């Protein structure tokens, strides 16, 4: 009535939401958080972090997989090598056909050059096998185009394993809302939030399905928003990696972060089931060796270097037992056929011990208890009570705007409540 029945159509609203808000929404969210902090309703220095996967607005049947691209590339290599062998068998000295090309790395230029040379040699021959001629025709028509398409798809993939053709920023992930219970994958985004008193303090969206590899970018977003580092962070075992512990140490953030098996190791039943695990073996620092359950020395044999998907380098010291074949505990102590070898990541051991001390302290116990009813109910409220289980916009930039609106609405609803 007040606007004389004049109202914006859906395109106007969508343009405002998807275009006009892209530079302003994050600042609005941060101002809301700072206002709530001034009123004493939340802390921006001590947060609880967790993530959830929300389905993207994308077709789940149109997808691109990195493994499929690699398989198709191998088929192209083998087919070209096969035709090249045939060309060498029928080529004369005049053809001057060189040795087969090196297909260790394959590119559209290399494929095109190979196809041109094959056509140059086989095209002028009269008594060519018909099947081989048909194969060469198919290769000439399709392979250069296919390789160019694969290179374009790999550029979109980046460090991911999959993406949806209708929303290339979305990655296929395993969601908990799997009504068929067959472990099907759907295009989705991994949403990370940090909360305080059930208010969202920080949020970030990721194409990586594992929470472990999202923490660095999530903390960077926090520092860009508020210009300082956190004082403490509390999170579950999904974030407990050497890379994340090292990052939190460098930023001088108290890490109330569980590691894998932390909860299980609090129960005697688990410890009784694994009496010979590497962490229960005695270590002699003077001789730099471990003592196996039968009292024999396990001597240092070298280091094993591992590089994670993000490029983080991990180093583990390896210790090997001797005469395991004649040991009466063989089969119970370890399952390997030869002598037992254990890998000890000294830095990670130290970090886990620090995490144990923090998590088992009086403050750590309180934080562990509070995490369950601080950050997790926020996702429950948004997804169950307000039925937000699927994004409506496509593309990471627009999806971030959509989640930003959800986060602001969550904070305002929480304050009103």
mmCIF file of C-alpha atoms in Angstrom:
data_model
loop_
_atom_site.group_PDB
_atom_site.id
_atom_site.type_symbol
_atom_site.label_atom_id
_atom_site.label_comp_id
_atom_site.label_asym_id
_atom_site.label_seq_id
_atom_site.Cartn_x
_atom_site.Cartn_y
_atom_site.Cartn_z
ATOM 1 C CA UNK A 1 0.000 0.000 0.000
ATOM 2 C CA UNK A 2 2.761 2.443 0.932
ATOM 3 C CA UNK A 3 4.567 1.859 -2.385
ATOM 4 C CA UNK A 4 1.347 2.001 -4.445
ATOM 5 C CA UNK A 5 1.756 -1.717 -5.234
ATOM 6 C CA UNK A 6 5.151 -1.027 -6.815
ATOM 7 C CA UNK A 7 7.663 -3.752 -6.022
ATOM 8 C CA UNK A 8 10.912 -5.067 -7.572
ATOM 9 C CA UNK A 9 10.725 -8.202 -9.701
ATOM 10 C CA UNK A 10 12.883 -11.258 -9.039
ATOM 11 C CA UNK A 11 15.605 -10.132 -11.481
ATOM 12 C CA UNK A 12 16.096 -6.882 -9.587
ATOM 13 C CA UNK A 13 16.391 -8.721 -6.280
ATOM 14 C CA UNK A 14 18.776 -11.260 -7.802
ATOM 15 C CA UNK A 15 21.014 -8.569 -9.314
ATOM 16 C CA UNK A 16 21.131 -6.744 -5.976
ATOM 17 C CA UNK A 17 21.971 -9.941 -4.122
ATOM 18 C CA UNK A 18 24.469 -11.324 -6.627
ATOM 19 C CA UNK A 19 26.171 -8.152 -7.940
ATOM 20 C CA UNK A 20 25.590 -5.091 -5.783
ATOM 21 C CA UNK A 21 26.361 -6.851 -2.490
ATOM 22 C CA UNK A 22 29.621 -8.508 -3.563
ATOM 23 C CA UNK A 23 31.848 -5.700 -2.218
ATOM 24 C CA UNK A 24 29.717 -4.547 0.701
ATOM 25 C CA UNK A 25 28.253 -7.609 2.405
ATOM 26 C CA UNK A 26 31.391 -8.803 4.191
ATOM 27 C CA UNK A 27 31.881 -5.368 5.730
ATOM 28 C CA UNK A 28 28.274 -5.320 6.917
ATOM 29 C CA UNK A 29 28.726 -8.757 8.522
ATOM 30 C CA UNK A 30 31.910 -7.609 10.301
ATOM 31 C CA UNK A 31 30.198 -4.464 11.632
ATOM 32 C CA UNK A 32 27.341 -6.582 13.007
ATOM 33 C CA UNK A 33 29.869 -8.853 14.764
ATOM 34 C CA UNK A 34 31.783 -5.887 16.258
ATOM 35 C CA UNK A 35 28.531 -4.310 17.446
ATOM 36 C CA UNK A 36 27.538 -7.559 19.189
ATOM 37 C CA UNK A 37 31.029 -7.775 20.738
ATOM 38 C CA UNK A 38 30.716 -4.231 22.111
ATOM 39 C CA UNK A 39 27.458 -5.248 23.763
ATOM 40 C CA UNK A 40 29.268 -8.152 25.428
ATOM 41 C CA UNK A 41 27.251 -10.835 23.625
ATOM 42 C CA UNK A 42 30.246 -12.588 22.052
ATOM 43 C CA UNK A 43 34.029 -12.792 22.026
ATOM 44 C CA UNK A 44 35.948 -12.324 18.807
ATOM 45 C CA UNK A 45 39.166 -13.664 20.379
ATOM 46 C CA UNK A 46 38.011 -17.092 21.635
ATOM 47 C CA UNK A 47 36.016 -19.073 19.078
ATOM 48 C CA UNK A 48 34.710 -22.547 18.289
ATOM 49 C CA UNK A 49 35.224 -23.759 14.724
ATOM 50 C CA UNK A 50 33.440 -26.408 12.684
ATOM 51 C CA UNK A 51 32.371 -27.084 9.105
ATOM 52 C CA UNK A 52 29.478 -28.555 7.177
ATOM 53 C CA UNK A 53 28.826 -29.414 3.548
ATOM 54 C CA UNK A 54 25.890 -27.742 1.803
ATOM 55 C CA UNK A 55 24.700 -28.855 -1.606
ATOM 56 C CA UNK A 56 25.355 -26.534 -4.533
ATOM 57 C CA UNK A 57 22.749 -25.414 -7.055
ATOM 58 C CA UNK A 58 24.243 -27.657 -9.714
ATOM 59 C CA UNK A 59 23.358 -30.708 -11.755
ATOM 60 C CA UNK A 60 24.677 -33.774 -9.937
ATOM 61 C CA UNK A 61 24.757 -35.830 -13.152
ATOM 62 C CA UNK A 62 27.048 -33.561 -15.194
ATOM 63 C CA UNK A 63 30.511 -33.804 -13.732
ATOM 64 C CA UNK A 64 34.226 -33.906 -14.553
ATOM 65 C CA UNK A 65 36.624 -36.205 -12.672
ATOM 66 C CA UNK A 66 40.394 -35.883 -12.580
ATOM 67 C CA UNK A 67 40.812 -39.683 -12.695
ATOM 68 C CA UNK A 68 38.686 -39.910 -15.838
ATOM 69 C CA UNK A 69 40.891 -37.301 -17.542
ATOM 70 C CA UNK A 70 44.051 -39.204 -16.538
ATOM 71 C CA UNK A 71 42.573 -42.484 -17.840
ATOM 72 C CA UNK A 72 41.622 -40.939 -21.177
ATOM 73 C CA UNK A 73 45.070 -39.398 -21.541
ATOM 74 C CA UNK A 74 46.675 -42.808 -21.023
ATOM 75 C CA UNK A 75 44.431 -44.263 -23.738
ATOM 76 C CA UNK A 76 45.525 -41.495 -26.117
ATOM 77 C CA UNK A 77 49.203 -42.192 -25.359
ATOM 78 C CA UNK A 78 48.830 -45.929 -25.994
ATOM 79 C CA UNK A 79 46.870 -45.450 -29.206
ATOM 80 C CA UNK A 80 49.389 -42.964 -30.620
ATOM 81 C CA UNK A 81 52.290 -45.234 -29.631
ATOM 82 C CA UNK A 82 50.552 -48.188 -31.315
ATOM 83 C CA UNK A 83 50.008 -46.280 -34.580
ATOM 84 C CA UNK A 84 53.590 -44.970 -34.446
ATOM 85 C CA UNK A 85 54.940 -48.535 -34.165
ATOM 86 C CA UNK A 86 52.923 -49.524 -37.222
ATOM 87 C CA UNK A 87 54.183 -46.451 -39.107
ATOM 88 C CA UNK A 88 57.775 -47.443 -38.297
ATOM 89 C CA UNK A 89 57.146 -50.969 -39.597
ATOM 90 C CA UNK A 90 55.980 -49.708 -43.007
ATOM 91 C CA UNK A 91 58.152 -46.603 -43.271
ATOM 92 C CA UNK A 92 61.095 -46.482 -45.669
ATOM 93 C CA UNK A 93 64.412 -44.734 -45.289
ATOM 94 C CA UNK A 94 63.028 -41.854 -47.370
ATOM 95 C CA UNK A 95 60.301 -41.205 -44.807
ATOM 96 C CA UNK A 96 62.933 -40.469 -42.150
ATOM 97 C CA UNK A 97 60.481 -41.230 -39.335
ATOM 98 C CA UNK A 98 62.193 -40.387 -36.009
ATOM 99 C CA UNK A 99 62.007 -42.367 -32.780
ATOM 100 C CA UNK A 100 58.619 -42.424 -30.984
ATOM 101 C CA UNK A 101 57.825 -39.145 -29.179
ATOM 102 C CA UNK A 102 58.190 -38.956 -25.406
ATOM 103 C CA UNK A 103 54.702 -38.957 -23.904
ATOM 104 C CA UNK A 104 55.790 -38.639 -20.262
ATOM 105 C CA UNK A 105 53.933 -35.345 -20.374
ATOM 106 C CA UNK A 106 51.281 -34.878 -23.017
ATOM 107 C CA UNK A 107 49.983 -31.613 -24.476
ATOM 108 C CA UNK A 108 47.833 -30.524 -27.395
ATOM 109 C CA UNK A 109 50.913 -29.267 -29.280
ATOM 110 C CA UNK A 110 52.693 -32.620 -28.884
ATOM 111 C CA UNK A 111 49.595 -34.570 -29.935
ATOM 112 C CA UNK A 112 49.028 -32.345 -32.976
ATOM 113 C CA UNK A 113 52.667 -32.681 -34.033
ATOM 114 C CA UNK A 114 52.501 -36.489 -33.667
ATOM 115 C CA UNK A 115 49.271 -36.715 -35.664
ATOM 116 C CA UNK A 116 50.730 -34.535 -38.446
ATOM 117 C CA UNK A 117 53.846 -36.730 -38.732
ATOM 118 C CA UNK A 118 51.769 -39.925 -38.825
ATOM 119 C CA UNK A 119 49.565 -38.515 -41.584
ATOM 120 C CA UNK A 120 52.648 -37.384 -43.474
ATOM 121 C CA UNK A 121 54.136 -40.902 -43.462
ATOM 122 C CA UNK A 122 51.015 -43.070 -43.759
ATOM 123 C CA UNK A 123 49.000 -40.725 -45.976
ATOM 124 C CA UNK A 124 51.153 -41.388 -49.046
ATOM 125 C CA UNK A 125 51.307 -45.153 -48.594
ATOM 126 C CA UNK A 126 48.996 -47.282 -50.724
ATOM 127 C CA UNK A 127 48.974 -50.671 -49.012
ATOM 128 C CA UNK A 128 47.951 -49.469 -45.558
ATOM 129 C CA UNK A 129 45.950 -51.703 -43.235
ATOM 130 C CA UNK A 130 42.310 -50.529 -43.360
ATOM 131 C CA UNK A 131 41.828 -50.784 -39.598
ATOM 132 C CA UNK A 132 44.968 -48.763 -38.973
ATOM 133 C CA UNK A 133 43.856 -46.176 -41.522
ATOM 134 C CA UNK A 134 40.481 -45.882 -39.756
ATOM 135 C CA UNK A 135 42.242 -45.482 -36.400
ATOM 136 C CA UNK A 136 44.447 -42.731 -37.811
ATOM 137 C CA UNK A 137 41.380 -40.955 -39.192
ATOM 138 C CA UNK A 138 39.684 -41.085 -35.785
ATOM 139 C CA UNK A 139 42.851 -39.906 -34.022
ATOM 140 C CA UNK A 140 43.294 -37.007 -36.448
ATOM 141 C CA UNK A 141 39.717 -35.873 -35.998
ATOM 142 C CA UNK A 142 39.311 -36.215 -32.217
ATOM 143 C CA UNK A 143 42.586 -36.366 -30.273
ATOM 144 C CA UNK A 144 43.880 -32.769 -30.666
ATOM 145 C CA UNK A 145 40.440 -31.433 -29.726
ATOM 146 C CA UNK A 146 40.107 -33.855 -26.773
ATOM 147 C CA UNK A 147 43.516 -32.976 -25.337
ATOM 148 C CA UNK A 148 42.731 -29.254 -25.559
ATOM 149 C CA UNK A 149 39.453 -29.928 -23.704
ATOM 150 C CA UNK A 150 41.217 -31.963 -21.014
ATOM 151 C CA UNK A 151 43.751 -29.172 -20.447
ATOM 152 C CA UNK A 152 40.928 -26.669 -20.036
ATOM 153 C CA UNK A 153 39.163 -28.973 -17.565
ATOM 154 C CA UNK A 154 42.383 -29.478 -15.558
ATOM 155 C CA UNK A 155 42.782 -25.696 -15.318
ATOM 156 C CA UNK A 156 39.271 -25.485 -13.815
ATOM 157 C CA UNK A 157 39.979 -28.390 -11.456
ATOM 158 C CA UNK A 158 43.080 -26.805 -9.952
ATOM 159 C CA UNK A 159 43.977 -28.994 -6.963
ATOM 160 C CA UNK A 160 40.502 -30.576 -6.795
ATOM 161 C CA UNK A 161 39.457 -34.034 -7.968
ATOM 162 C CA UNK A 162 36.076 -33.096 -9.472
ATOM 163 C CA UNK A 163 33.701 -30.297 -10.397
ATOM 164 C CA UNK A 164 30.174 -29.851 -11.729
ATOM 165 C CA UNK A 165 29.735 -28.624 -15.287
ATOM 166 C CA UNK A 166 26.791 -26.411 -14.269
ATOM 167 C CA UNK A 167 28.728 -24.839 -11.374
ATOM 168 C CA UNK A 168 32.485 -25.310 -11.944
ATOM 169 C CA UNK A 169 33.291 -23.900 -8.483
ATOM 170 C CA UNK A 170 31.369 -26.736 -6.765
ATOM 171 C CA UNK A 171 33.174 -29.971 -5.862
ATOM 172 C CA UNK A 172 31.581 -33.388 -5.484
ATOM 173 C CA UNK A 173 31.441 -34.339 -1.811
ATOM 174 C CA UNK A 174 29.831 -36.982 0.379
ATOM 175 C CA UNK A 175 26.957 -35.363 2.284
ATOM 176 C CA UNK A 176 25.298 -36.554 5.480
ATOM 177 C CA UNK A 177 21.852 -36.014 3.915
ATOM 178 C CA UNK A 178 22.157 -39.269 2.014
ATOM 179 C CA UNK A 179 18.620 -40.640 2.033
ATOM 180 C CA UNK A 180 19.524 -43.537 -0.279
ATOM 181 C CA UNK A 181 22.374 -44.524 2.096
ATOM 182 C CA UNK A 182 24.598 -45.500 -0.801
ATOM 183 C CA UNK A 183 27.367 -42.957 -0.256
ATOM 184 C CA UNK A 184 26.504 -40.944 -3.337
ATOM 185 C CA UNK A 185 28.444 -37.787 -4.108
ATOM 186 C CA UNK A 186 26.804 -34.427 -4.753
ATOM 187 C CA UNK A 187 28.185 -31.043 -5.858
ATOM 188 C CA UNK A 188 28.633 -28.987 -2.696
ATOM 189 C CA UNK A 189 30.629 -26.354 -0.827
ATOM 190 C CA UNK A 190 32.420 -26.886 2.492
ATOM 191 C CA UNK A 191 31.216 -24.083 4.780
ATOM 192 C CA UNK A 192 33.468 -23.227 7.730
ATOM 193 C CA UNK A 193 32.298 -21.045 10.614
ATOM 194 C CA UNK A 194 33.732 -19.828 13.916
ATOM 195 C CA UNK A 195 31.219 -19.025 16.639
ATOM 196 C CA UNK A 196 31.006 -17.519 20.091
ATOM 197 C CA UNK A 197 27.850 -17.962 22.194
ATOM 198 C CA UNK A 198 26.162 -19.309 19.031
ATOM 199 C CA UNK A 199 26.896 -16.066 17.129
ATOM 200 C CA UNK A 200 28.838 -16.463 13.879
ATOM 201 C CA UNK A 201 32.118 -14.549 14.214
ATOM 202 C CA UNK A 202 33.771 -15.663 10.968
ATOM 203 C CA UNK A 203 32.836 -17.718 7.910
ATOM 204 C CA UNK A 204 34.567 -18.985 4.783
ATOM 205 C CA UNK A 205 33.658 -21.269 1.875
ATOM 206 C CA UNK A 206 35.917 -23.938 0.419
ATOM 207 C CA UNK A 207 35.957 -26.348 -2.489
ATOM 208 C CA UNK A 208 37.983 -28.847 -0.435
ATOM 209 C CA UNK A 209 35.819 -31.570 1.155
ATOM 210 C CA UNK A 210 38.146 -32.158 4.140
ATOM 211 C CA UNK A 211 38.119 -29.762 7.094
ATOM 212 C CA UNK A 212 41.841 -30.325 7.709
ATOM 213 C CA UNK A 213 42.916 -28.269 4.690
ATOM 214 C CA UNK A 214 40.529 -25.358 5.283
ATOM 215 C CA UNK A 215 41.890 -23.930 8.546
ATOM 216 C CA UNK A 216 44.703 -21.801 7.066
ATOM 217 C CA UNK A 217 42.382 -19.943 4.665
ATOM 218 C CA UNK A 218 39.739 -19.633 7.390
ATOM 219 C CA UNK A 219 42.216 -17.961 9.767
ATOM 220 C CA UNK A 220 43.450 -15.682 6.980
ATOM 221 C CA UNK A 221 39.863 -14.540 6.434
ATOM 222 C CA UNK A 222 39.528 -13.788 10.159
ATOM 223 C CA UNK A 223 42.724 -11.688 10.162
ATOM 224 C CA UNK A 224 41.584 -9.782 7.060
ATOM 225 C CA UNK A 225 38.289 -9.026 8.800
ATOM 226 C CA UNK A 226 39.512 -8.002 12.252
ATOM 227 C CA UNK A 227 43.196 -7.186 11.741
ATOM 228 C CA UNK A 228 44.521 -9.492 14.483
ATOM 229 C CA UNK A 229 44.928 -13.150 15.382
ATOM 230 C CA UNK A 230 42.731 -15.231 17.650
ATOM 231 C CA UNK A 231 43.643 -15.906 21.258
ATOM 232 C CA UNK A 232 42.255 -19.456 21.259
ATOM 233 C CA UNK A 233 40.412 -21.843 18.974
ATOM 234 C CA UNK A 234 38.493 -25.000 19.854
ATOM 235 C CA UNK A 235 37.811 -27.616 17.181
ATOM 236 C CA UNK A 236 37.256 -31.338 16.730
ATOM 237 C CA UNK A 237 39.662 -33.985 15.463
ATOM 238 C CA UNK A 238 38.988 -33.091 11.831
ATOM 239 C CA UNK A 239 41.440 -30.193 12.247
ATOM 240 C CA UNK A 240 44.109 -32.048 14.251
ATOM 241 C CA UNK A 241 47.020 -32.308 11.823
ATOM 242 C CA UNK A 242 50.710 -31.437 12.109
ATOM 243 C CA UNK A 243 50.257 -28.683 9.529
ATOM 244 C CA UNK A 244 47.427 -27.048 11.506
ATOM 245 C CA UNK A 245 49.187 -27.386 14.866
ATOM 246 C CA UNK A 246 52.308 -25.777 13.340
ATOM 247 C CA UNK A 247 50.220 -22.943 11.872
ATOM 248 C CA UNK A 248 48.535 -22.242 15.215
ATOM 249 C CA UNK A 249 51.920 -22.287 16.972
ATOM 250 C CA UNK A 250 53.302 -19.724 14.524
ATOM 251 C CA UNK A 251 50.291 -17.472 15.080
ATOM 252 C CA UNK A 252 50.546 -18.008 18.883
ATOM 253 C CA UNK A 253 46.950 -19.229 19.105
ATOM 254 C CA UNK A 254 46.044 -21.586 21.956
ATOM 255 C CA UNK A 255 44.936 -24.740 20.130
ATOM 256 C CA UNK A 256 42.201 -26.680 21.931
ATOM 257 C CA UNK A 257 42.110 -28.961 18.916
ATOM 258 C CA UNK A 258 41.689 -32.722 19.164
ATOM 259 C CA UNK A 259 43.773 -35.101 17.074
ATOM 260 C CA UNK A 260 42.702 -38.437 15.661
ATOM 261 C CA UNK A 261 42.079 -41.111 18.322
ATOM 262 C CA UNK A 262 42.077 -38.535 21.148
ATOM 263 C CA UNK A 263 38.629 -39.598 22.346
ATOM 264 C CA UNK A 264 39.339 -43.319 21.977
ATOM 265 C CA UNK A 265 42.559 -43.065 23.966
ATOM 266 C CA UNK A 266 40.586 -41.797 26.961
ATOM 267 C CA UNK A 267 39.031 -45.257 27.340
ATOM 268 C CA UNK A 268 40.891 -48.220 28.846
ATOM 269 C CA UNK A 269 39.094 -50.640 26.532
ATOM 270 C CA UNK A 270 40.819 -49.099 23.491
ATOM 271 C CA UNK A 271 44.235 -49.097 25.181
ATOM 272 C CA UNK A 272 43.842 -52.771 26.151
ATOM 273 C CA UNK A 273 43.067 -53.694 22.545
ATOM 274 C CA UNK A 274 46.323 -52.098 21.326
ATOM 275 C CA UNK A 275 48.969 -52.930 23.968
ATOM 276 C CA UNK A 276 51.832 -52.997 21.442
ATOM 277 C CA UNK A 277 51.181 -49.710 19.593
ATOM 278 C CA UNK A 278 54.237 -47.573 18.798
ATOM 279 C CA UNK A 279 53.317 -44.879 21.331
ATOM 280 C CA UNK A 280 53.484 -47.469 24.162
ATOM 281 C CA UNK A 281 57.035 -48.620 23.356
ATOM 282 C CA UNK A 282 59.858 -47.374 25.575
ATOM 283 C CA UNK A 283 62.322 -44.972 23.928
ATOM 284 C CA UNK A 284 65.968 -44.693 24.961
ATOM 285 C CA UNK A 285 67.134 -41.162 24.055
ATOM 286 C CA UNK A 286 70.827 -41.898 24.710
ATOM 287 C CA UNK A 287 71.004 -44.832 22.319
ATOM 288 C CA UNK A 288 68.293 -43.441 20.010
ATOM 289 C CA UNK A 289 66.379 -46.702 19.912
ATOM 290 C CA UNK A 290 63.048 -48.141 20.989
ATOM 291 C CA UNK A 291 62.538 -51.285 23.037
ATOM 292 C CA UNK A 292 60.145 -53.802 21.525
ATOM 293 C CA UNK A 293 57.692 -55.787 23.740
ATOM 294 C CA UNK A 294 60.251 -58.636 23.997
ATOM 295 C CA UNK A 295 62.979 -56.269 25.213
ATOM 296 C CA UNK A 296 64.941 -56.144 21.938
ATOM 297 C CA UNK A 297 66.310 -52.898 20.482
ATOM 298 C CA UNK A 298 64.596 -51.289 17.508
ATOM 299 C CA UNK A 299 67.328 -49.290 15.812
ATOM 300 C CA UNK A 300 67.046 -46.100 13.755
ATOM 301 C CA UNK A 301 67.266 -46.824 9.998
ATOM 302 C CA UNK A 302 66.500 -43.418 8.448
ATOM 303 C CA UNK A 303 63.855 -40.796 7.823
ATOM 304 C CA UNK A 304 60.734 -40.937 5.689
ATOM 305 C CA UNK A 305 59.649 -37.672 4.083
ATOM 306 C CA UNK A 306 56.026 -37.145 3.134
ATOM 307 C CA UNK A 307 54.447 -34.163 1.397
ATOM 308 C CA UNK A 308 50.747 -33.434 1.949
ATOM 309 C CA UNK A 309 48.286 -32.283 -0.717
ATOM 310 C CA UNK A 310 48.902 -28.685 0.355
ATOM 311 C CA UNK A 311 52.688 -29.027 0.041
ATOM 312 C CA UNK A 312 53.439 -29.314 3.774
ATOM 313 C CA UNK A 313 56.498 -31.500 4.431
ATOM 314 C CA UNK A 314 56.308 -34.135 7.181
ATOM 315 C CA UNK A 315 59.316 -36.068 8.462
ATOM 316 C CA UNK A 316 59.131 -39.357 10.365
ATOM 317 C CA UNK A 317 62.012 -41.324 11.914
ATOM 318 C CA UNK A 318 61.941 -45.058 11.201
ATOM 319 C CA UNK A 319 63.046 -47.744 13.660
ATOM 320 C CA UNK A 320 63.379 -51.430 12.786
ATOM 321 C CA UNK A 321 63.285 -54.502 15.013
ATOM 322 C CA UNK A 322 65.308 -57.674 14.432
ATOM 323 C CA UNK A 323 64.532 -61.403 14.550
ATOM 324 C CA UNK A 324 60.772 -60.897 14.532
ATOM 325 C CA UNK A 325 60.336 -64.231 12.737
ATOM 326 C CA UNK A 326 61.404 -66.216 15.812
ATOM 327 C CA UNK A 327 59.603 -63.983 18.321
ATOM 328 C CA UNK A 328 56.749 -65.627 20.327
ATOM 329 C CA UNK A 329 54.760 -62.388 20.007
ATOM 330 C CA UNK A 330 54.947 -62.428 16.223
ATOM 331 C CA UNK A 331 51.430 -61.872 14.892
ATOM 332 C CA UNK A 332 50.252 -60.167 18.086
ATOM 333 C CA UNK A 333 52.862 -57.396 18.139
ATOM 334 C CA UNK A 334 52.482 -56.568 14.429
ATOM 335 C CA UNK A 335 50.954 -58.016 11.243
ATOM 336 C CA UNK A 336 53.737 -57.421 8.712
ATOM 337 C CA UNK A 337 55.629 -60.405 7.254
ATOM 338 C CA UNK A 338 59.161 -59.146 7.922
ATOM 339 C CA UNK A 339 60.697 -57.385 10.896
ATOM 340 C CA UNK A 340 58.563 -54.684 12.458
ATOM 341 C CA UNK A 341 59.220 -51.073 11.406
ATOM 342 C CA UNK A 342 57.665 -48.129 13.239
ATOM 343 C CA UNK A 343 57.480 -44.530 12.068
ATOM 344 C CA UNK A 344 57.769 -41.784 14.675
ATOM 345 C CA UNK A 345 56.932 -38.191 13.811
ATOM 346 C CA UNK A 346 58.773 -36.423 16.630
ATOM 347 C CA UNK A 347 57.291 -32.994 15.938
ATOM 348 C CA UNK A 348 53.733 -34.335 15.779
ATOM 349 C CA UNK A 349 54.284 -36.307 18.994
ATOM 350 C CA UNK A 350 55.297 -33.099 20.744
ATOM 351 C CA UNK A 351 52.280 -31.257 19.358
ATOM 352 C CA UNK A 352 49.912 -34.020 20.434
ATOM 353 C CA UNK A 353 51.362 -33.923 23.938
ATOM 354 C CA UNK A 354 50.755 -30.159 24.062
ATOM 355 C CA UNK A 355 47.204 -30.699 22.787
ATOM 356 C CA UNK A 356 46.667 -33.346 25.480
ATOM 357 C CA UNK A 357 47.766 -30.926 28.214
ATOM 358 C CA UNK A 358 45.481 -28.171 26.927
ATOM 359 C CA UNK A 359 42.457 -30.384 26.307
ATOM 360 C CA UNK A 360 42.730 -32.133 29.685
ATOM 361 C CA UNK A 361 43.219 -28.918 31.641
ATOM 362 C CA UNK A 362 40.265 -27.457 33.532
ATOM 363 C CA UNK A 363 39.766 -24.775 30.887
ATOM 364 C CA UNK A 364 40.179 -27.335 28.107
ATOM 365 C CA UNK A 365 37.496 -29.583 29.553
ATOM 366 C CA UNK A 366 35.085 -26.633 29.724
ATOM 367 C CA UNK A 367 35.849 -25.680 26.132
ATOM 368 C CA UNK A 368 35.381 -29.262 24.906
ATOM 369 C CA UNK A 369 31.994 -29.395 26.604
ATOM 370 C CA UNK A 370 30.944 -26.001 25.266
ATOM 371 C CA UNK A 371 31.980 -26.722 21.668
ATOM 372 C CA UNK A 372 29.163 -29.249 21.279
ATOM 373 C CA UNK A 373 26.476 -26.692 22.120
ATOM 374 C CA UNK A 374 28.131 -23.595 20.675
ATOM 375 C CA UNK A 375 29.074 -24.168 17.033
ATOM 376 C CA UNK A 376 27.123 -27.328 16.111
ATOM 377 C CA UNK A 377 23.646 -25.961 17.043
ATOM 378 C CA UNK A 378 24.234 -23.041 14.654
ATOM 379 C CA UNK A 379 24.369 -25.429 11.708
ATOM 380 C CA UNK A 380 21.399 -27.343 13.120
ATOM 381 C CA UNK A 381 19.332 -24.175 13.405
ATOM 382 C CA UNK A 382 20.163 -23.026 9.865
ATOM 383 C CA UNK A 383 19.741 -26.402 8.174
ATOM 384 C CA UNK A 384 16.895 -27.969 10.164
ATOM 385 C CA UNK A 385 14.855 -25.150 11.709
ATOM 386 C CA UNK A 386 15.176 -22.802 8.718
ATOM 387 C CA UNK A 387 15.450 -25.577 6.099
ATOM 388 C CA UNK A 388 18.515 -24.147 4.346
ATOM 389 C CA UNK A 389 20.104 -27.255 2.831
ATOM 390 C CA UNK A 390 20.918 -26.119 -0.710
ATOM 391 C CA UNK A 391 22.342 -22.928 -2.167
ATOM 392 C CA UNK A 392 20.214 -21.048 -4.663
ATOM 393 C CA UNK A 393 23.031 -19.187 -6.454
ATOM 394 C CA UNK A 394 25.902 -20.532 -8.550
ATOM 395 C CA UNK A 395 29.585 -19.643 -8.432
ATOM 396 C CA UNK A 396 31.712 -19.268 -5.311
ATOM 397 C CA UNK A 397 31.448 -15.464 -5.210
ATOM 398 C CA UNK A 398 27.639 -15.490 -5.259
ATOM 399 C CA UNK A 399 27.464 -18.436 -2.874
ATOM 400 C CA UNK A 400 29.633 -16.497 -0.378
ATOM 401 C CA UNK A 401 27.136 -13.620 -0.590
ATOM 402 C CA UNK A 402 24.270 -16.012 0.013
ATOM 403 C CA UNK A 403 25.950 -17.542 3.065
ATOM 404 C CA UNK A 404 26.890 -14.059 4.315
ATOM 405 C CA UNK A 405 23.188 -13.137 4.324
ATOM 406 C CA UNK A 406 22.446 -16.366 6.210
ATOM 407 C CA UNK A 407 25.168 -15.556 8.774
ATOM 408 C CA UNK A 408 23.882 -12.005 9.354
ATOM 409 C CA UNK A 409 20.341 -13.333 9.729
ATOM 410 C CA UNK A 410 21.537 -15.960 12.237
ATOM 411 C CA UNK A 411 23.244 -13.307 14.375
ATOM 412 C CA UNK A 412 20.243 -10.953 14.312
ATOM 413 C CA UNK A 413 17.829 -13.804 15.138
ATOM 414 C CA UNK A 414 20.078 -14.898 18.010
ATOM 415 C CA UNK A 415 20.223 -11.367 19.435
ATOM 416 C CA UNK A 416 16.459 -10.963 19.137
ATOM 417 C CA UNK A 417 15.957 -14.269 20.932
#
